[in-house]
Coordinates of C-alpha atoms in Angstrom, one line a residue:
Chain A
X1023 CA 103.6 71.7 115.2
X1024 CA 107.2 72.8 115.4
X1025 CA 108.4 69.3 115.0
X1026 CA 108.1 69.5 111.2
X1027 CA 109.6 73.0 111.1
X1028 CA 112.7 71.9 113.0
X1029 CA 115.4 70.0 111.2
X1030 CA 117.0 67.1 113.1
X1031 CA 119.5 68.5 115.6
X1032 CA 123.1 67.4 115.1
X1033 CA 123.7 68.4 118.7
X1034 CA 120.8 68.5 121.1
X1035 CA 122.3 71.1 123.4
X1036 CA 122.3 74.8 123.4
X1037 CA 125.6 76.8 123.5
X1038 CA 128.3 76.2 126.1
X1039 CA 129.4 79.1 128.2
X1040 CA 132.7 79.4 126.3
X1041 CA 130.8 79.2 123.0
X1042 CA 128.4 82.0 124.1
X1043 CA 131.4 84.1 125.2
X1044 CA 133.0 83.6 121.8
X1045 CA 129.7 84.5 120.1
X1046 CA 129.4 87.7 122.2
X1047 CA 133.0 88.7 121.5
X1048 CA 132.1 88.7 117.8
X1049 CA 129.6 91.6 118.3
X1050 CA 131.5 94.8 118.9
X1051 CA 128.4 96.8 119.9
X1052 CA 127.6 94.4 122.8
X1053 CA 130.7 95.7 124.5
X1054 CA 129.7 99.3 124.8
X1055 CA 128.1 101.0 127.8
X1056 CA 125.1 103.3 127.9
X1057 CA 123.6 105.9 130.3
X1058 CA 126.7 106.9 132.2
X1059 CA 128.8 103.8 132.0
X1060 CA 126.3 100.9 132.5
X1061 CA 126.9 97.8 130.6
X1062 CA 124.4 97.5 127.8
X1063 CA 121.8 94.8 128.1
X1064 CA 120.3 94.6 124.7
X1065 CA 116.8 93.0 124.8
X1066 CA 115.4 94.5 121.6
X1067 CA 116.5 92.0 119.0
X1068 CA 113.0 91.4 117.8
X1069 CA 113.2 95.0 116.5
X1070 CA 116.7 94.7 115.0
X1071 CA 119.5 92.4 115.9
X1072 CA 123.1 93.4 116.4
X1073 CA 125.7 92.4 113.8
X1074 CA 128.8 90.2 114.2
X1075 CA 132.2 91.3 112.9
X1076 CA 132.0 88.9 109.9
X1077 CA 129.0 90.7 108.6
X1078 CA 130.5 94.2 109.1
X1079 CA 133.8 93.0 107.5
X1080 CA 132.0 91.4 104.5
X1081 CA 130.4 94.7 103.6
X1082 CA 133.7 96.5 104.0
X1083 CA 135.6 93.9 102.1
X1084 CA 133.1 94.1 99.3
X1085 CA 133.5 97.9 99.0
X1086 CA 137.2 97.8 99.3
X1087 CA 137.9 95.0 96.9
X1088 CA 134.9 94.1 94.7
X1089 CA 132.5 96.9 94.3
X1090 CA 131.0 97.0 90.8
X1091 CA 127.6 96.9 89.2
X1092 CA 126.3 93.3 89.0
X1093 CA 124.9 91.4 86.0
X1094 CA 126.4 93.8 83.6
X1095 CA 129.9 94.7 82.3
X1096 CA 132.6 92.2 81.3
X1097 CA 135.3 93.5 83.5
X1098 CA 136.9 91.5 86.3
X1099 CA 135.3 93.6 89.1
X1100 CA 131.8 93.1 87.6
X1101 CA 132.5 89.4 87.5
X1102 CA 133.6 89.3 91.1
X1103 CA 130.8 91.5 92.3
X1104 CA 128.2 89.4 90.5
X1105 CA 129.8 86.2 92.0
X1106 CA 129.6 87.6 95.5
X1107 CA 126.0 88.8 95.0
X1108 CA 124.9 85.4 93.6
X1109 CA 126.8 83.4 96.2
X1110 CA 125.0 85.3 98.9
X1111 CA 121.7 84.4 97.3
X1112 CA 122.7 80.7 97.4
X1113 CA 123.7 81.1 101.1
X1114 CA 120.3 82.6 102.0
X1115 CA 118.4 80.1 99.8
X1116 CA 120.1 77.1 101.4
X1117 CA 119.7 78.6 104.9
X1118 CA 115.9 78.3 104.4
X1119 CA 115.8 75.2 102.3
X1120 CA 115.1 76.9 98.9
X1121 CA 116.7 76.8 95.6
X1122 CA 118.8 79.8 94.4
X1123 CA 116.2 80.8 91.8
X1124 CA 113.5 81.0 94.5
X1125 CA 115.0 83.9 96.4
X1126 CA 114.3 87.4 95.3
X1127 CA 116.3 90.2 97.0
X1128 CA 114.1 92.9 98.4
X1129 CA 114.8 96.0 100.6
X1130 CA 113.2 94.0 103.5
X1131 CA 110.4 91.8 104.6
X1132 CA 107.8 94.7 104.2
X1133 CA 108.9 95.1 100.6
X1134 CA 108.7 91.4 100.0
X1135 CA 105.2 91.1 101.3
X1136 CA 104.1 94.2 99.2
X1137 CA 105.8 92.6 96.2
X1138 CA 103.5 89.5 96.5
X1139 CA 100.4 91.7 97.0
X1140 CA 101.3 93.9 94.0
X1141 CA 101.9 90.9 91.8
X1142 CA 98.4 89.8 92.6
X1143 CA 97.2 93.3 91.9
X1144 CA 99.0 93.6 88.6
X1145 CA 97.7 90.1 87.5
X1146 CA 94.1 91.3 88.4
X1147 CA 94.7 94.4 86.1
X1148 CA 95.5 91.9 83.3
X1149 CA 99.3 92.1 83.4
X1150 CA 101.4 88.9 83.1
X1151 CA 99.3 87.3 80.4
X1152 CA 97.8 83.9 80.5
X1153 CA 100.3 82.5 83.0
X1154 CA 99.3 85.2 85.5
X1155 CA 95.5 84.5 85.3
X1156 CA 95.9 82.2 88.4
X1157 CA 96.7 85.3 90.5
X1158 CA 93.7 87.3 89.4
X1159 CA 91.3 88.4 92.2
X1160 CA 87.7 89.3 91.8
X1161 CA 85.0 90.7 94.1
X1162 CA 83.8 87.9 96.3
X1163 CA 87.3 86.3 96.6
X1164 CA 88.7 86.4 100.1
X1165 CA 92.1 87.0 101.6
X1166 CA 92.6 85.5 105.2
X1167 CA 95.0 86.9 107.8
X1168 CA 95.2 86.7 111.5
X1169 CA 94.5 89.2 114.3
X1170 CA 98.2 88.7 115.4
X1171 CA 99.8 90.1 112.4
X1172 CA 102.4 92.7 112.2
X1173 CA 101.1 95.7 110.2
X1174 CA 103.4 94.7 107.3
X1175 CA 101.4 91.5 106.9
X1176 CA 98.1 93.2 107.3
X1177 CA 98.0 96.6 105.6
X1178 CA 99.3 95.3 102.2
X1179 CA 96.4 92.8 102.1
X1180 CA 93.9 95.5 103.1
X1181 CA 95.1 97.5 100.3
X1182 CA 95.0 94.6 97.8
X1183 CA 91.4 94.0 98.8
X1184 CA 90.6 97.7 98.2
X1185 CA 92.2 97.5 94.7
X1186 CA 90.6 94.3 93.7
X1187 CA 87.2 94.0 95.5
X1188 CA 88.4 91.0 97.4
X1189 CA 87.3 90.7 101.0
X1190 CA 89.7 90.5 104.0
X1191 CA 88.8 88.0 106.7
X1192 CA 90.8 86.9 109.7
X1193 CA 91.3 84.3 112.4
X1194 CA 91.1 85.6 115.9
X1195 CA 93.6 85.1 118.7
X1196 CA 92.8 83.3 122.0
X1197 CA 93.5 84.7 125.5
X1198 CA 97.0 83.1 125.4
X1199 CA 97.9 84.9 122.2
X1200 CA 97.5 81.7 120.1
X1201 CA 95.8 81.8 116.7
X1202 CA 92.3 80.4 117.3
X1203 CA 91.6 77.6 114.9
X1204 CA 88.1 76.8 116.2
X1205 CA 86.5 78.6 113.3
X1206 CA 89.1 77.7 110.7
X1207 CA 86.5 75.9 108.6
X1208 CA 84.3 78.9 108.3
X1209 CA 87.0 81.4 107.7
X1210 CA 89.1 79.5 105.2
X1211 CA 86.6 78.4 102.5
X1212 CA 86.4 77.9 98.7
X1213 CA 86.3 81.6 98.4
X1214 CA 89.8 82.0 100.1
X1215 CA 92.5 82.8 97.6
X1216 CA 95.4 83.8 99.9
X1217 CA 96.2 82.9 103.5
X1218 CA 98.8 85.2 105.0
X1219 CA 100.2 84.7 108.5
X1220 CA 103.2 85.3 110.7
X1221 CA 105.3 82.3 111.6
X1222 CA 106.1 83.7 115.0
X1223 CA 104.3 86.7 116.5
X1224 CA 106.6 89.7 117.1
X1225 CA 104.5 90.5 120.2
X1226 CA 103.5 87.3 121.9
X1227 CA 106.4 85.1 120.6
X1228 CA 103.8 82.4 119.8
X1229 CA 104.7 80.0 117.0
X1230 CA 101.8 79.7 114.6
X1231 CA 100.2 76.4 113.7
X1232 CA 101.8 76.3 110.3
X1233 CA 100.8 72.8 109.3
X1234 CA 97.1 73.3 110.2
X1235 CA 97.0 76.6 108.3
X1236 CA 98.8 75.3 105.2
X1237 CA 96.5 72.2 105.2
X1238 CA 93.4 74.3 105.3
X1239 CA 94.7 76.6 102.6
X1240 CA 95.8 73.7 100.3
X1241 CA 92.3 72.0 100.7
X1242 CA 90.7 75.1 99.1
X1243 CA 93.5 75.9 96.7
X1244 CA 94.6 79.1 98.3
X1245 CA 98.1 80.4 98.3
X1246 CA 100.0 80.7 101.6
X1247 CA 102.2 83.6 102.5
X1248 CA 104.4 83.3 105.6
X1249 CA 105.9 86.3 107.3
X1250 CA 109.0 84.6 108.7
X1251 CA 110.8 87.6 110.1
X1252 CA 110.7 86.4 113.6
X1253 CA 111.3 82.7 113.0
X1254 CA 114.2 82.6 110.5
X1255 CA 116.7 84.2 112.9
X1256 CA 115.7 81.9 115.8
X1257 CA 114.6 78.5 114.5
X1258 CA 115.6 76.1 111.9
X1259 CA 113.2 77.0 109.0
X1260 CA 112.8 74.9 105.9
X1261 CA 110.3 76.6 103.6
X1262 CA 109.7 73.4 101.6
X1263 CA 109.0 71.4 104.7
X1264 CA 106.6 74.1 105.9
X1265 CA 104.9 73.8 102.5
X1266 CA 104.3 77.6 102.1
X1267 CA 104.0 79.2 98.7
X1268 CA 105.7 82.5 99.7
X1269 CA 107.9 83.5 102.7
X1270 CA 109.3 86.9 103.6
X1271 CA 112.2 87.7 106.0
X1272 CA 114.6 90.5 106.6
X1273 CA 118.4 90.5 107.1
X1274 CA 118.6 93.0 109.9
X1275 CA 116.7 90.8 112.3
X1276 CA 119.1 87.9 111.6
X1277 CA 122.4 89.5 112.3
X1278 CA 122.6 91.0 108.8
X1279 CA 122.5 94.6 107.5
X1280 CA 119.6 96.9 107.2
X1281 CA 118.1 97.6 103.7
X1282 CA 117.9 94.0 102.5
X1283 CA 115.6 91.1 102.8
X1284 CA 114.3 88.2 100.8
X1285 CA 111.2 86.9 99.3
X1286 CA 111.0 83.1 98.9
X1287 CA 108.5 81.9 96.3
X1288 CA 108.1 78.5 94.7
X1289 CA 109.8 78.7 91.4
X1290 CA 106.7 78.0 89.3
X1291 CA 104.9 80.9 91.0
X1292 CA 107.8 83.3 90.4
X1293 CA 107.8 82.2 86.7
X1294 CA 104.1 83.0 86.4
X1295 CA 104.1 86.3 88.3
X1296 CA 104.0 89.6 86.6
X1297 CA 106.7 92.1 87.5
X1298 CA 106.0 94.7 90.1
X1299 CA 108.8 97.3 90.2
X1300 CA 109.9 97.9 86.6
X1301 CA 113.0 99.5 85.1
X1302 CA 116.5 98.5 84.4
X1303 CA 118.0 95.0 85.0
X1304 CA 114.6 93.2 84.9
X1305 CA 114.0 93.2 81.2
X1306 CA 114.8 91.2 78.1
X1307 CA 113.9 93.3 75.1
X1308 CA 112.8 96.9 75.3
X1309 CA 111.4 98.9 72.3
X1310 CA 109.6 102.1 72.4
X1311 CA 106.3 100.2 72.1
X1312 CA 106.7 97.3 74.5
X1313 CA 109.0 95.3 76.8
X1314 CA 109.6 91.6 77.6
X1315 CA 110.8 90.6 81.0
X1316 CA 113.7 88.6 82.4
X1317 CA 113.1 85.3 84.1
X1318 CA 112.9 85.3 87.9
X1319 CA 114.4 86.2 90.2
X1320 CA 115.9 89.1 88.1
X1321 CA 112.4 90.0 86.9
X1322 CA 111.6 91.2 90.4
X1323 CA 115.0 93.1 91.0
X1324 CA 114.6 96.3 89.0
X1325 CA 117.3 98.9 89.4
X1326 CA 120.7 98.8 91.1
X1327 CA 120.5 96.3 93.9
X1328 CA 121.8 96.6 97.5
X1329 CA 124.8 94.4 96.7
X1330 CA 127.0 95.0 99.7
X1331 CA 124.0 94.4 102.1
X1332 CA 123.1 91.2 100.2
X1333 CA 126.6 90.0 100.6
X1334 CA 126.3 90.8 104.4
X1335 CA 123.0 88.9 104.6
X1336 CA 124.6 85.9 103.0
X1337 CA 127.4 85.9 105.5
X1338 CA 124.9 86.3 108.4
X1339 CA 123.1 83.2 107.1
X1340 CA 126.3 81.2 106.9
X1341 CA 127.4 82.4 110.3
X1342 CA 124.1 81.2 111.9
X1343 CA 124.2 78.0 109.8
X1344 CA 127.7 77.2 111.1
X1345 CA 126.6 77.7 114.7
X1346 CA 123.6 75.4 113.9
X1347 CA 120.1 76.7 114.1
X1348 CA 119.0 73.7 116.3
X1349 CA 121.4 74.7 118.9
X1350 CA 120.5 78.4 118.5
X1351 CA 116.9 77.4 119.1
X1352 CA 117.8 75.4 122.2
X1353 CA 119.8 78.3 123.7
X1354 CA 116.9 80.7 123.0
X1355 CA 114.4 78.3 124.5
X1356 CA 116.3 78.6 127.8
X1357 CA 116.2 82.4 127.4
X1358 CA 112.5 82.3 126.8
X1359 CA 112.0 80.3 130.0
X1360 CA 114.2 82.9 131.9
X1361 CA 112.2 85.8 130.4
X1362 CA 108.9 84.2 131.3
X1363 CA 110.0 84.2 135.0
X1364 CA 109.1 87.9 134.9
X1365 CA 105.6 86.8 135.7
X1366 CA 106.7 86.0 139.2
X1367 CA 107.2 89.7 139.8
X1368 CA 104.1 91.2 141.5
X1369 CA 102.1 93.4 139.0
X1370 CA 103.8 92.0 135.9
X1371 CA 101.5 90.4 133.4
X1372 CA 102.8 88.6 130.3
X1373 CA 100.7 89.2 127.1
X1374 CA 100.9 85.8 125.3
X1375 CA 101.8 82.3 126.2
X1376 CA 103.2 82.0 129.7
X1377 CA 105.0 78.7 129.1
X1378 CA 108.0 78.2 126.9
X1379 CA 106.4 75.6 124.7
X1380 CA 105.9 76.6 121.0
X1381 CA 107.0 80.1 121.7
X1382 CA 110.2 82.1 121.2
X1383 CA 112.2 84.5 123.4
X1384 CA 110.1 87.5 122.6
X1385 CA 107.9 88.4 125.6
X1386 CA 105.6 91.4 125.8
X1387 CA 104.2 92.5 129.1
X1388 CA 102.3 95.1 131.1
X1389 CA 103.1 96.4 134.6
X1390 CA 99.9 97.2 136.6
X1391 CA 99.7 100.9 137.2
X1392 CA 102.7 101.9 135.1
X1393 CA 102.6 102.8 131.4
X1394 CA 104.8 100.9 129.0
X1395 CA 106.8 104.0 128.2
X1396 CA 107.6 104.6 131.8
X1397 CA 108.6 101.0 132.4
X1398 CA 111.1 101.1 129.5
X1399 CA 112.5 104.4 130.7
X1400 CA 113.3 103.0 134.1
X1401 CA 114.9 99.9 132.6
X1402 CA 116.9 102.1 130.2
X1403 CA 118.3 103.8 133.2
X1404 CA 119.8 100.4 134.2
X1405 CA 121.2 100.0 130.7
X1406 CA 118.5 97.7 129.6
X1407 CA 117.2 98.2 126.1
X1408 CA 113.6 97.0 125.5
X1409 CA 110.9 98.0 123.1
X1410 CA 107.8 100.0 124.0
X1411 CA 104.6 100.6 122.2
X1412 CA 102.3 98.5 120.0
X1413 CA 105.1 96.9 118.1
X1414 CA 103.4 97.5 114.7
X1415 CA 100.5 95.2 115.9
X1416 CA 97.7 97.5 116.9
X1417 CA 94.8 95.0 116.3
X1418 CA 96.5 92.5 118.6
X1419 CA 97.0 95.1 121.4
X1420 CA 93.3 96.1 120.9
X1421 CA 92.4 92.4 121.3
X1422 CA 94.2 92.4 124.7
X1423 CA 92.7 95.8 125.7
X1424 CA 96.0 97.6 125.9
X1425 CA 97.4 100.5 123.9
X1426 CA 101.0 99.7 124.6
X1427 CA 103.2 96.9 126.0
X1428 CA 106.8 96.6 126.9
X1429 CA 108.7 93.9 125.0
X1430 CA 111.9 92.1 125.9
X1431 CA 113.4 90.0 123.1
X1432 CA 116.5 87.9 123.0
X1433 CA 118.8 86.6 120.3
X1434 CA 121.7 84.1 120.0
X1435 CA 124.0 86.5 121.8
X1436 CA 121.7 87.0 124.8
X1437 CA 122.8 85.5 128.2
X1438 CA 120.8 84.2 131.2
X1439 CA 122.7 86.8 133.3
X1440 CA 121.3 89.6 131.2
X1441 CA 117.8 88.4 131.6
X1442 CA 118.4 88.2 135.4
X1443 CA 119.5 91.8 135.3
X1444 CA 116.4 92.7 133.4
X1445 CA 114.1 91.0 136.0
X1446 CA 115.9 92.7 138.8
X1447 CA 115.5 96.2 137.3
X1448 CA 111.8 95.3 136.5
X1449 CA 111.2 94.4 140.1
X1450 CA 111.8 98.0 141.1
X1451 CA 109.6 99.7 138.6
X1452 CA 106.3 99.8 140.5
X1453 CA 107.9 101.2 143.6
X1454 CA 109.5 103.9 141.6
X1455 CA 106.1 105.1 140.4
X1456 CA 104.4 104.5 143.7
X1457 CA 102.2 101.9 142.1
X1458 CA 102.5 99.4 144.9
Chain B
X814 CA 118.5 105.5 139.9
X815 CA 120.5 108.0 137.9
X816 CA 120.1 111.7 138.6
X817 CA 118.8 112.3 135.0
X818 CA 116.0 109.8 135.5
X819 CA 115.1 111.6 138.7
X820 CA 115.2 114.9 136.9
X821 CA 112.7 113.5 134.4
X822 CA 110.3 112.0 136.8
X823 CA 110.2 114.8 139.3
X824 CA 107.6 114.4 142.1
X825 CA 105.5 117.1 140.6
X826 CA 105.2 115.1 137.4
X827 CA 104.4 111.9 139.2
X828 CA 101.8 113.8 141.3
X829 CA 100.1 115.3 138.2
X830 CA 100.1 111.9 136.5
X831 CA 98.4 110.3 139.4
X832 CA 95.9 113.1 140.1
X833 CA 95.5 114.9 136.8
X834 CA 93.6 118.2 136.4
X835 CA 90.9 118.6 133.9
X836 CA 90.2 114.9 133.2
X837 CA 86.7 114.1 132.1
X838 CA 85.2 115.9 129.0
X839 CA 83.0 118.8 130.0
X840 CA 80.0 120.0 128.0
X841 CA 80.4 123.3 126.1
X842 CA 79.1 126.5 127.9
X843 CA 76.3 128.1 126.1
X844 CA 77.3 131.3 124.2
X845 CA 81.0 130.3 124.3
X846 CA 83.2 129.0 121.4
X847 CA 84.1 125.3 121.7
X848 CA 86.6 123.1 119.9
X849 CA 87.7 119.5 120.3
X850 CA 90.8 117.7 119.1
X851 CA 91.9 114.2 119.1
X852 CA 95.7 113.6 119.0
X853 CA 97.6 110.3 118.8
X854 CA 101.2 109.5 119.1
X855 CA 101.4 106.8 116.5
X856 CA 104.7 105.3 117.8
X857 CA 103.4 104.5 121.3
X858 CA 99.6 104.7 120.9
X859 CA 99.2 107.5 123.4
X860 CA 96.0 109.4 122.8
X861 CA 94.3 112.5 124.1
X862 CA 90.9 114.0 123.3
X863 CA 90.8 117.5 124.5
X864 CA 88.0 120.2 124.5
X865 CA 88.5 123.8 124.9
X866 CA 85.9 126.3 125.9
X867 CA 86.6 129.9 124.9
X868 CA 84.7 132.9 126.4
X869 CA 84.7 135.3 123.5
X870 CA 85.4 139.0 124.0
X871 CA 87.1 141.8 122.3
X872 CA 90.9 141.5 122.0
X873 CA 92.5 140.6 125.4
X874 CA 89.2 139.7 126.8
X875 CA 89.0 136.4 124.8
X876 CA 90.0 133.8 127.3
X877 CA 90.3 130.1 127.6
X878 CA 87.6 129.5 130.1
X879 CA 87.9 125.7 130.3
X880 CA 90.0 122.8 129.2
X881 CA 88.8 119.2 129.7
X882 CA 90.2 116.1 128.3
X883 CA 90.3 112.2 128.2
X884 CA 93.5 110.4 127.4
X885 CA 95.6 107.4 127.8
X886 CA 99.3 107.4 127.9
X887 CA 102.5 107.5 129.9
X888 CA 103.1 109.6 133.0
X889 CA 104.9 112.2 131.0
X890 CA 102.0 112.8 128.5
X891 CA 99.3 112.6 131.2
X892 CA 101.1 115.0 133.6
X893 CA 101.9 117.4 130.7
X894 CA 98.2 117.7 129.8
X895 CA 97.3 118.2 133.5
X896 CA 99.9 120.9 134.0
X897 CA 98.9 122.6 130.7
X898 CA 95.2 122.6 131.8
X899 CA 96.2 124.4 134.9
X900 CA 98.4 126.9 133.1
X901 CA 96.1 128.0 130.3
X902 CA 92.7 128.0 132.1
X903 CA 91.5 131.6 132.5
X904 CA 94.3 133.0 130.3
X905 CA 93.8 135.1 127.3
X906 CA 94.8 133.9 123.8
X907 CA 98.0 135.9 123.7
X908 CA 99.1 134.5 127.1
X909 CA 98.3 131.0 125.9
X910 CA 100.3 131.4 122.8
X911 CA 103.3 132.7 124.8
X912 CA 103.0 129.8 127.2
X913 CA 102.9 127.4 124.2
X914 CA 106.0 129.0 122.8
X915 CA 107.8 128.9 126.1
X916 CA 107.0 125.2 126.7
X917 CA 108.1 124.3 123.2
X918 CA 111.4 126.2 123.8
X919 CA 111.9 124.4 127.1
X920 CA 111.3 121.0 125.3
X921 CA 113.9 122.0 122.7
X922 CA 116.5 122.9 125.4
X923 CA 118.1 119.4 125.7
X924 CA 117.9 119.6 129.5
X925 CA 119.3 123.1 129.8
X926 CA 116.1 124.9 130.6
X927 CA 115.3 128.4 129.7
X928 CA 117.5 131.5 130.2
X929 CA 114.4 133.7 130.1
X930 CA 113.4 133.8 133.8
X931 CA 110.0 135.4 133.1
X932 CA 109.1 132.6 130.7
X933 CA 110.2 130.0 133.1
X934 CA 108.2 131.6 135.9
X935 CA 105.1 131.7 133.7
X936 CA 105.4 128.0 133.0
X937 CA 105.0 127.2 136.7
X938 CA 104.9 123.5 137.3
X939 CA 105.8 123.2 133.5
X940 CA 109.4 123.8 134.5
X941 CA 109.5 120.3 135.9
X942 CA 109.6 119.0 132.4
X943 CA 113.1 120.3 131.8
X944 CA 114.5 116.9 132.6
X945 CA 112.3 115.3 129.9
X946 CA 113.9 117.5 127.2
X947 CA 117.1 115.4 127.7
X948 CA 115.3 112.4 126.3
X949 CA 114.5 113.0 122.6
X950 CA 112.1 110.0 122.5
X951 CA 109.9 111.5 125.2
X952 CA 109.6 115.0 124.1
X953 CA 106.6 114.2 121.9
X954 CA 104.9 112.7 124.9
X955 CA 105.1 116.1 126.7
X956 CA 103.9 117.9 123.6
X957 CA 100.9 115.8 122.9
X958 CA 98.5 117.8 125.0
X959 CA 99.8 121.1 123.7
X960 CA 99.2 119.9 120.1
X961 CA 95.6 119.0 121.1
X962 CA 95.1 122.5 122.6
X963 CA 96.4 124.3 119.6
X964 CA 94.2 122.2 117.3
X965 CA 91.1 122.6 119.4
X966 CA 91.6 126.3 119.6
X967 CA 91.9 126.5 115.8
X968 CA 88.7 124.4 115.5
X969 CA 86.8 126.6 117.9
X970 CA 87.2 129.5 115.6
X971 CA 88.6 131.6 118.5
X972 CA 91.9 132.3 116.7
X973 CA 90.2 133.6 113.6
X974 CA 87.8 135.8 115.6
X975 CA 90.7 137.4 117.6
X976 CA 93.0 138.0 114.7
X977 CA 94.9 141.2 115.3
X978 CA 93.4 141.8 118.7
X979 CA 95.2 139.3 120.9
X980 CA 98.7 140.7 121.2
X981 CA 99.9 143.7 123.2

């Protein structure tokens, strides 16, 4: 299904060795050592990515030269700050194929997903007037998610169900970690109002069958919500081509700063949605009795915004765009293949698809006889940073009968040599714990 | 392997993790106080369910007569529950409290250990966890079982019964 998510590649190759070296030289942190002088091998980019100089400099430059409150004040700095803020919005919008007015700044993807859930909730409570009636939920309505979701795309829907009387249903996951579509027709029905799913699993790396899920949702008139956190940094993503109604992603996983993310929503939906967080900057007319609200996206951006971070996110999107996401994806596909070779190591079992088709370079695994925490501690001793635990996806771990996994994840700056070093260190883990 | 990694994963810890003491929940003894606690480390999913059996008596005679548990987790958390089980079984409540305080102090020592020789001696195999205290992310693994012990003692009612009578 990835064919319709991937824009035509201008160049069909990954990155050359010299390009990759230049990329790495742009990330100051990658040059540091850890644990007594060992070179850092950073394989935790699915948790958060490292940041290139251009992003760091953009934030510094904003504070040094243009810092002011945006969308208010007539002074020159206010103009320049507003221009920087809105240019960043354009950069992020064009990076994912959206219009400027379809991108709402949020503190992150979690906040973006909660924004959607609370808009439905507020509409159900009667807010937003006639336009928002389309978002009202009633007992008997259903919201569909998958067993593979990150808690950020599960718990907000559980809560929305609890507030509205809607019922949560879900699609299961097969033994390979793929979303099981065999009961699609019985799970997504006329009662379904929302279908929310992750584009790429942060545990298994599997790419979701977006086209099938969107088709099924459209047939019954349900809204689609895409958690695009793990796809936007690694694949060409065009929200319009994907056909989803909402999409959420965060800056910090795509080489940008923490504290900022984006909600994409089709313009007509944003215009009809009631506000969620209320206060300054999101209003038109305020009297002591009542308030009218600004048009989107400002309607959803109450209070002083994270302007410098938004500027940083815009620069990160431009930086990735210039490199070319098709080439980034090719490079990372090679990394995924290299990561999956860990399955050749005795006692190592990959949780998720074991071939590099329709999956990204985020690979969770278990080591027979050694707990995930202990695996990561031994890897850390070699300077290798991986993630340990349930990765905010407890139901998926329960599905595979494990409490915790170790996860290695790559990004544009990761090299084949780093993954070879990871595999070498992993090879020694079972012997260290006497598990052989 | 670095020396700090070897300090963390001392043989005594690996041995306890492989052959833990007290594993398998025991039924309460009639006439004793019993308490159970379930503790979870939400960041990594480690879990322990621990039961304590307390033989009541006046003052110092109130002793932890049995500790049993089921759990899943890393070698540090499993070894720590095992070591704790050995340390506290048969000890009176004042001793258990002192051991708990000593172990917490050790975990807060950032790899330096304890100056207080008597406390260190009392901790026995627990001293092996000194290396763990160098790794802030792993300290909570070592403390999971101790949290379960404290909670199960509170639930058993033994602490309330012995108020004022447990210390020297």
